[in-house]
Structures are given as structure tokens and as C-alpha cells.
């Protein structure tokens, strides 16, 4: 699938990038050709060209990650845009001039636009996104790093009671003493109980390869 997208990208770049910048555009794409997150961003950008003018992506910056969604700043020859990406797809999330939409601010834990700009200023001097990001022991679903806790609800997280898959085993029902889990309060309480028991951080060696759910977007337990 990533190969198909790269093939299409080659065509999009022919049409969407000024002749004199096509080499640069392709160099950036090549650098990230093994990273589905970046390829999804390139694919979305060059197939749509958000400002409907020929343009060229010069750099990606990873700003935030939450529940398997990553917020990128995409610097082009003309402007800077936000993109929301996961391993399946990427979507345009506005221009950096206008700031981040309210629902995204809240999703990534910012009280308001001011708090967001306070953290990032004018977005200059941020480290560029690394082509090795996915190779350096990230959880394939929620992208936490080695030794970090998963986003709660990540299907890769191991249950501290039964060593099963935390979002699929029956421990949540036993621990809460209920037959069904359907409210935020229950979920919250289960998270607290899990924390108390001792949540199991991400360990690439034992958790990464075998999980059949790898490659699917993160789901909260229902
Ligand atoms: Zn995870
Ligand atoms: Zn369990």
C-alpha cells in the first residue's frame, strides 16, 4: 500500500510542484519513504494542495501525539500547515497562521489557543521530524516510546492481572464487578485500578511483533 502511494506521489509531484522544486520535493519524500505517517501526509498534501497553488514540502515537524493520532507541522515553500496523521491516513488540519481548531486543542490537552502558542511560539527552531521515528522502539499503535506507558486504551497494552490484551481480556469486568462497561466513569475507575495494580510500560522486544491488532487504529475499550 505504501508502494502504491509512493507511485502516485511521483505523479502528483509532476503536476503539483514547480519544475525547479521537483527534485527537492522528491528528496524529502525519499528520505521518509519507509514511514507510513510521513507518506500519508505527502500523499494528502500533493493530491490536494491546500491553497490550490503549486507548492513543495520542505520539512515536517512532529508537534503532539495522543491516542495514536499525531499532529504535524508541515512547512512548505509558501506556508505552514497542520496535519493530523496515523498509520492509515493523514488529513489537513488548518494553516498555522490561524492556529489549531478548538476540538484539536482539547484533544491534545491544551486549554486554549494561547496555551498552544505559548508552547510553540512562532514554530521556529523546532527539531525536524526524524525518518527513524518509527524505528526507534515506538508502539506501532499509540507511538509511545520504549519504557513509556501506552495511551490508555492502546490495544498493545498488556493487562497487569492476566497478561492478556488489556482492552480485550475480562479483567475489567471482574475488577469493576460489572457485566458491562459503558460509561466514562467506569473507564476512568478501571484506569485508576490498573494504575494502582501497576500498568505495564511498552517493551518493544516482547510487545511489538506478535500482536495481531498491530496496524489498526487505537480504540478505547467500550
Ligand atoms: Zn501503545
Ligand atoms: Zn486481564
mmCIF file of C-alpha atoms and ligand atoms in Angstrom:
data_model
loop_
_atom_site.group_PDB
_atom_site.id
_atom_site.type_symbol
_atom_site.label_atom_id
_atom_site.label_comp_id
_atom_site.label_asym_id
_atom_site.label_seq_id
_atom_site.Cartn_x
_atom_site.Cartn_y
_atom_site.Cartn_z
ATOM 1 C CA UNK A 1 0.000 0.000 0.000
ATOM 2 C CA UNK A 2 2.825 2.375 0.842
ATOM 3 C CA UNK A 3 4.362 1.433 -2.538
ATOM 4 C CA UNK A 4 1.125 2.425 -4.324
ATOM 5 C CA UNK A 5 1.059 5.741 -2.536
ATOM 6 C CA UNK A 6 4.687 6.426 -3.425
ATOM 7 C CA UNK A 7 3.955 5.671 -7.069
ATOM 8 C CA UNK A 8 1.020 8.090 -7.057
ATOM 9 C CA UNK A 9 3.109 10.674 -5.251
ATOM 10 C CA UNK A 10 5.572 10.667 -8.080
ATOM 11 C CA UNK A 11 2.770 11.666 -10.418
ATOM 12 C CA UNK A 12 1.277 14.269 -8.063
ATOM 13 C CA UNK A 13 4.693 15.903 -7.749
ATOM 14 C CA UNK A 14 4.914 16.222 -11.538
ATOM 15 C CA UNK A 15 1.697 18.246 -11.505
ATOM 16 C CA UNK A 16 1.717 19.964 -8.127
ATOM 17 C CA UNK A 17 5.274 21.158 -7.636
ATOM 18 C CA UNK A 18 7.013 23.908 -9.630
ATOM 19 C CA UNK A 19 9.525 22.334 -12.057
ATOM 20 C CA UNK A 20 12.548 23.808 -10.316
ATOM 21 C CA UNK A 21 11.491 22.357 -6.944
ATOM 22 C CA UNK A 22 10.520 18.861 -8.000
ATOM 23 C CA UNK A 23 13.937 17.478 -7.189
ATOM 24 C CA UNK A 24 13.754 18.876 -3.662
ATOM 25 C CA UNK A 25 10.201 17.560 -3.186
ATOM 26 C CA UNK A 26 11.316 14.070 -4.235
ATOM 27 C CA UNK A 27 14.377 14.173 -1.985
ATOM 28 C CA UNK A 28 12.138 14.849 1.021
ATOM 29 C CA UNK A 29 9.738 12.067 0.040
ATOM 30 C CA UNK A 30 12.637 9.624 -0.466
ATOM 31 C CA UNK A 31 14.002 10.423 2.947
ATOM 32 C CA UNK A 32 10.716 9.300 4.542
ATOM 33 C CA UNK A 33 9.697 6.598 2.073
ATOM 34 C CA UNK A 34 9.656 3.928 4.810
ATOM 35 C CA UNK A 35 7.485 5.931 7.169
ATOM 36 C CA UNK A 36 3.737 5.493 6.543
ATOM 37 C CA UNK A 37 2.914 8.551 8.677
ATOM 38 C CA UNK A 38 5.023 10.839 6.516
ATOM 39 C CA UNK A 39 3.971 9.181 3.256
ATOM 40 C CA UNK A 40 0.313 9.683 4.210
ATOM 41 C CA UNK A 41 0.992 13.376 4.788
ATOM 42 C CA UNK A 42 2.828 13.789 1.473
ATOM 43 C CA UNK A 43 0.080 11.908 -0.320
ATOM 44 C CA UNK A 44 -2.682 14.022 1.141
ATOM 45 C CA UNK A 45 -0.800 17.276 0.600
ATOM 46 C CA UNK A 46 0.258 16.714 -3.004
ATOM 47 C CA UNK A 47 -3.086 15.237 -4.044
ATOM 48 C CA UNK A 48 -4.980 18.264 -2.718
ATOM 49 C CA UNK A 49 -2.587 21.232 -2.428
ATOM 50 C CA UNK A 50 -4.440 23.017 0.421
ATOM 51 C CA UNK A 51 -4.049 26.519 -1.023
ATOM 52 C CA UNK A 52 -4.548 25.298 -4.591
ATOM 53 C CA UNK A 53 -1.185 26.615 -5.732
ATOM 54 C CA UNK A 54 1.913 24.683 -6.761
ATOM 55 C CA UNK A 55 3.955 24.105 -3.637
ATOM 56 C CA UNK A 56 6.724 21.966 -2.162
ATOM 57 C CA UNK A 57 7.037 20.347 1.271
ATOM 58 C CA UNK A 58 10.380 21.279 2.781
ATOM 59 C CA UNK A 59 10.135 19.889 6.287
ATOM 60 C CA UNK A 60 7.958 18.001 8.770
ATOM 61 C CA UNK A 61 7.862 18.712 12.489
ATOM 62 C CA UNK A 62 6.114 16.396 14.950
ATOM 63 C CA UNK A 63 4.249 18.520 17.482
ATOM 64 C CA UNK A 64 1.950 16.305 19.532
ATOM 65 C CA UNK A 65 0.754 12.734 19.845
ATOM 66 C CA UNK A 66 -2.325 11.399 21.577
ATOM 67 C CA UNK A 67 -4.228 8.125 21.222
ATOM 68 C CA UNK A 68 -2.361 7.145 18.102
ATOM 69 C CA UNK A 69 -3.028 10.490 16.393
ATOM 70 C CA UNK A 70 -0.020 12.626 15.591
ATOM 71 C CA UNK A 71 -0.101 16.328 14.968
ATOM 72 C CA UNK A 72 2.461 17.544 12.461
ATOM 73 C CA UNK A 73 3.531 20.938 11.288
ATOM 74 C CA UNK A 74 4.246 20.792 7.571
ATOM 75 C CA UNK A 75 6.499 23.559 6.295
ATOM 76 C CA UNK A 76 6.215 24.268 2.595
ATOM 77 C CA UNK A 77 7.698 26.912 0.307
ATOM 78 C CA UNK A 78 4.579 29.050 0.805
ATOM 79 C CA UNK A 79 3.180 28.360 4.251
ATOM 80 C CA UNK A 80 2.936 26.064 7.245
ATOM 81 C CA UNK A 81 0.043 23.704 7.777
ATOM 82 C CA UNK A 82 -1.145 21.326 10.441
ATOM 83 C CA UNK A 83 -1.722 17.718 9.508
ATOM 84 C CA UNK A 84 -3.225 15.013 11.625
ATOM 85 C CA UNK A 85 -1.727 11.631 10.796
ATOM 86 C CA UNK A 86 -1.854 7.997 11.802
ATOM 87 C CA UNK A 87 -0.558 4.897 10.077
ATOM 88 C CA UNK A 88 -3.707 4.668 7.932
ATOM 89 C CA UNK A 89 -4.234 8.216 6.734
ATOM 90 C CA UNK A 90 -3.429 11.879 7.121
ATOM 91 C CA UNK A 91 -5.686 14.884 6.937
ATOM 92 C CA UNK A 92 -5.200 18.595 6.650
ATOM 93 C CA UNK A 93 -5.939 20.357 9.946
ATOM 94 C CA UNK A 94 -5.603 24.022 9.096
ATOM 95 C CA UNK A 95 -2.996 26.635 8.485
ATOM 96 C CA UNK A 96 -0.573 27.547 11.250
ATOM 97 C CA UNK A 97 -1.459 31.237 10.851
ATOM 98 C CA UNK A 98 -4.964 30.532 12.102
ATOM 99 C CA UNK A 99 -3.924 28.276 14.940
ATOM 100 C CA UNK A 100 -5.410 24.928 15.848
ATOM 101 C CA UNK A 101 -9.141 24.164 15.785
ATOM 102 C CA UNK A 102 -10.731 24.071 19.210
ATOM 103 C CA UNK A 103 -11.564 20.375 19.225
ATOM 104 C CA UNK A 104 -7.962 19.543 18.335
ATOM 105 C CA UNK A 105 -6.649 21.848 21.041
ATOM 106 C CA UNK A 106 -8.731 19.975 23.585
ATOM 107 C CA UNK A 107 -7.874 16.587 22.131
ATOM 108 C CA UNK A 108 -4.153 17.291 22.593
ATOM 109 C CA UNK A 109 -4.675 18.682 26.073
ATOM 110 C CA UNK A 110 -4.403 22.434 25.514
ATOM 111 C CA UNK A 111 -6.798 24.697 27.413
ATOM 112 C CA UNK A 112 -6.914 27.192 24.544
ATOM 113 C CA UNK A 113 -5.104 28.674 21.569
ATOM 114 C CA UNK A 114 -2.985 30.811 23.876
ATOM 115 C CA UNK A 115 -1.611 27.773 25.703
ATOM 116 C CA UNK A 116 -0.786 26.188 22.352
ATOM 117 C CA UNK A 117 1.091 29.251 21.077
ATOM 118 C CA UNK A 118 2.794 29.607 24.428
ATOM 119 C CA UNK A 119 4.312 26.168 23.966
ATOM 120 C CA UNK A 120 5.278 26.595 20.314
ATOM 121 C CA UNK A 121 5.777 30.318 19.773
ATOM 122 C CA UNK A 122 6.077 31.013 16.063
ATOM 123 C CA UNK A 123 7.078 27.366 15.437
ATOM 124 C CA UNK A 124 10.655 28.303 14.558
ATOM 125 C CA UNK A 125 13.621 26.313 15.817
ATOM 126 C CA UNK A 126 11.688 23.085 16.411
ATOM 127 C CA UNK A 127 13.595 19.861 15.671
ATOM 128 C CA UNK A 128 12.627 18.322 12.320
ATOM 129 C CA UNK A 129 10.759 15.025 12.309
ATOM 130 C CA UNK A 130 13.167 12.113 12.111
ATOM 131 C CA UNK A 131 12.893 9.396 9.441
ATOM 132 C CA UNK A 132 13.830 6.976 12.249
ATOM 133 C CA UNK A 133 10.869 7.891 14.432
ATOM 134 C CA UNK A 134 9.043 4.607 13.816
ATOM 135 C CA UNK A 135 12.199 2.518 14.070
ATOM 136 C CA UNK A 136 13.186 3.759 17.464
ATOM 137 C CA UNK A 137 11.020 1.468 19.517
ATOM 138 C CA UNK A 138 7.697 3.177 19.176
ATOM 139 C CA UNK A 139 4.470 1.322 19.897
ATOM 140 C CA UNK A 140 3.003 0.742 16.443
ATOM 141 C CA UNK A 141 -0.437 1.892 17.590
ATOM 142 C CA UNK A 142 -0.102 4.747 20.073
ATOM 143 C CA UNK A 143 3.559 5.627 19.314
ATOM 144 C CA UNK A 144 4.657 5.753 22.928
ATOM 145 C CA UNK A 145 8.382 5.115 23.292
ATOM 146 C CA UNK A 146 10.223 2.199 24.874
ATOM 147 C CA UNK A 147 9.612 2.179 28.631
ATOM 148 C CA UNK A 148 6.711 4.627 28.456
ATOM 149 C CA UNK A 149 3.118 3.849 29.280
ATOM 150 C CA UNK A 150 0.776 3.356 26.355
ATOM 151 C CA UNK A 151 -2.109 5.691 25.821
ATOM 152 C CA UNK A 152 -4.816 4.109 27.956
ATOM 153 C CA UNK A 153 -6.888 2.010 25.558
ATOM 154 C CA UNK A 154 -3.998 1.146 23.257
ATOM 155 C CA UNK A 155 -4.547 -2.456 22.082
ATOM 156 C CA UNK A 156 -0.869 -3.285 22.599
ATOM 157 C CA UNK A 157 -1.022 -2.673 26.359
ATOM 158 C CA UNK A 158 -0.692 -5.834 28.438
ATOM 159 C CA UNK A 159 -3.082 -6.491 31.300
ATOM 160 C CA UNK A 160 -1.260 -6.492 34.679
ATOM 161 C CA UNK A 161 -3.696 -9.071 36.086
ATOM 162 C CA UNK A 162 -3.772 -11.759 33.403
ATOM 163 C CA UNK A 163 -1.006 -10.824 30.927
ATOM 164 C CA UNK A 164 -3.626 -10.730 28.181
ATOM 165 C CA UNK A 165 -4.547 -7.819 25.966
ATOM 166 C CA UNK A 166 -5.856 -5.162 28.337
ATOM 167 C CA UNK A 167 -8.647 -3.970 26.062
ATOM 168 C CA UNK A 168 -9.857 -7.499 25.350
ATOM 169 C CA UNK A 169 -9.494 -9.578 28.493
ATOM 170 C CA UNK A 170 -12.258 -9.941 31.073
ATOM 171 C CA UNK A 171 -10.344 -8.367 33.939
ATOM 172 C CA UNK A 172 -12.081 -5.011 33.606
ATOM 173 C CA UNK A 173 -15.432 -6.653 34.389
ATOM 174 C CA UNK A 174 -14.035 -8.612 37.318
ATOM 175 C CA UNK A 175 -12.167 -5.637 38.721
ATOM 176 C CA UNK A 176 -15.158 -3.326 38.496
ATOM 177 C CA UNK A 177 -17.669 -6.024 39.423
ATOM 178 C CA UNK A 178 -19.905 -5.224 36.478
ATOM 179 C CA UNK A 179 -21.207 -7.140 33.468
ATOM 180 C CA UNK A 180 -20.806 -4.281 31.043
ATOM 181 C CA UNK A 181 -18.530 -1.313 30.662
ATOM 182 C CA UNK A 182 -20.287 1.597 29.078
ATOM 183 C CA UNK A 183 -19.647 4.848 30.910
ATOM 184 C CA UNK A 184 -16.686 7.216 31.061
ATOM 185 C CA UNK A 185 -16.773 6.904 34.863
ATOM 186 C CA UNK A 186 -16.302 3.140 34.694
ATOM 187 C CA UNK A 187 -13.467 3.576 32.252
ATOM 188 C CA UNK A 188 -11.903 6.185 34.491
ATOM 189 C CA UNK A 189 -12.215 3.898 37.508
ATOM 190 C CA UNK A 190 -10.748 0.992 35.612
ATOM 191 C CA UNK A 191 -7.814 3.161 34.590
ATOM 192 C CA UNK A 192 -7.226 4.056 38.247
ATOM 193 C CA UNK A 193 -7.397 0.417 39.307
ATOM 194 C CA UNK A 194 -4.947 -0.538 36.571
ATOM 195 C CA UNK A 195 -2.624 2.240 37.649
ATOM 196 C CA UNK A 196 -2.787 1.007 41.228
ATOM 197 C CA UNK A 197 -2.071 -2.564 40.176
ATOM 198 C CA UNK A 198 0.875 -1.322 38.104
ATOM 199 C CA UNK A 199 0.495 -0.644 34.402
ATOM 200 C CA UNK A 200 2.960 -2.383 32.110
ATOM 201 C CA UNK A 201 5.049 0.026 30.029
ATOM 202 C CA UNK A 202 5.838 -0.579 26.387
ATOM 203 C CA UNK A 203 8.635 -3.043 25.785
ATOM 204 C CA UNK A 204 9.440 -3.378 22.099
ATOM 205 C CA UNK A 205 11.112 -6.767 22.381
ATOM 206 C CA UNK A 206 8.141 -8.543 23.923
ATOM 207 C CA UNK A 207 5.162 -6.489 22.814
ATOM 208 C CA UNK A 208 5.753 -5.291 19.325
ATOM 209 C CA UNK A 209 5.857 -8.148 16.856
ATOM 210 C CA UNK A 210 3.192 -10.659 17.858
ATOM 211 C CA UNK A 211 0.114 -8.563 18.300
ATOM 212 C CA UNK A 212 -2.485 -9.325 15.657
ATOM 213 C CA UNK A 213 -4.061 -5.899 16.102
ATOM 214 C CA UNK A 214 -0.893 -4.057 15.087
ATOM 215 C CA UNK A 215 -1.603 -1.700 12.234
ATOM 216 C CA UNK A 216 -5.148 -0.872 13.288
ATOM 217 C CA UNK A 217 -6.053 2.428 14.882
ATOM 218 C CA UNK A 218 -6.278 2.602 18.648
ATOM 219 C CA UNK A 219 -9.673 2.020 20.188
ATOM 220 C CA UNK A 220 -10.887 2.865 23.634
ATOM 221 C CA UNK A 221 -12.369 -0.118 25.436
ATOM 222 C CA UNK A 222 -16.154 0.094 25.339
HETATM 223 ZN ZN1 LIG B 1 0.627 1.610 22.534
HETATM 224 ZN ZN1 LIG B 2 -6.650 -9.214 32.069
#
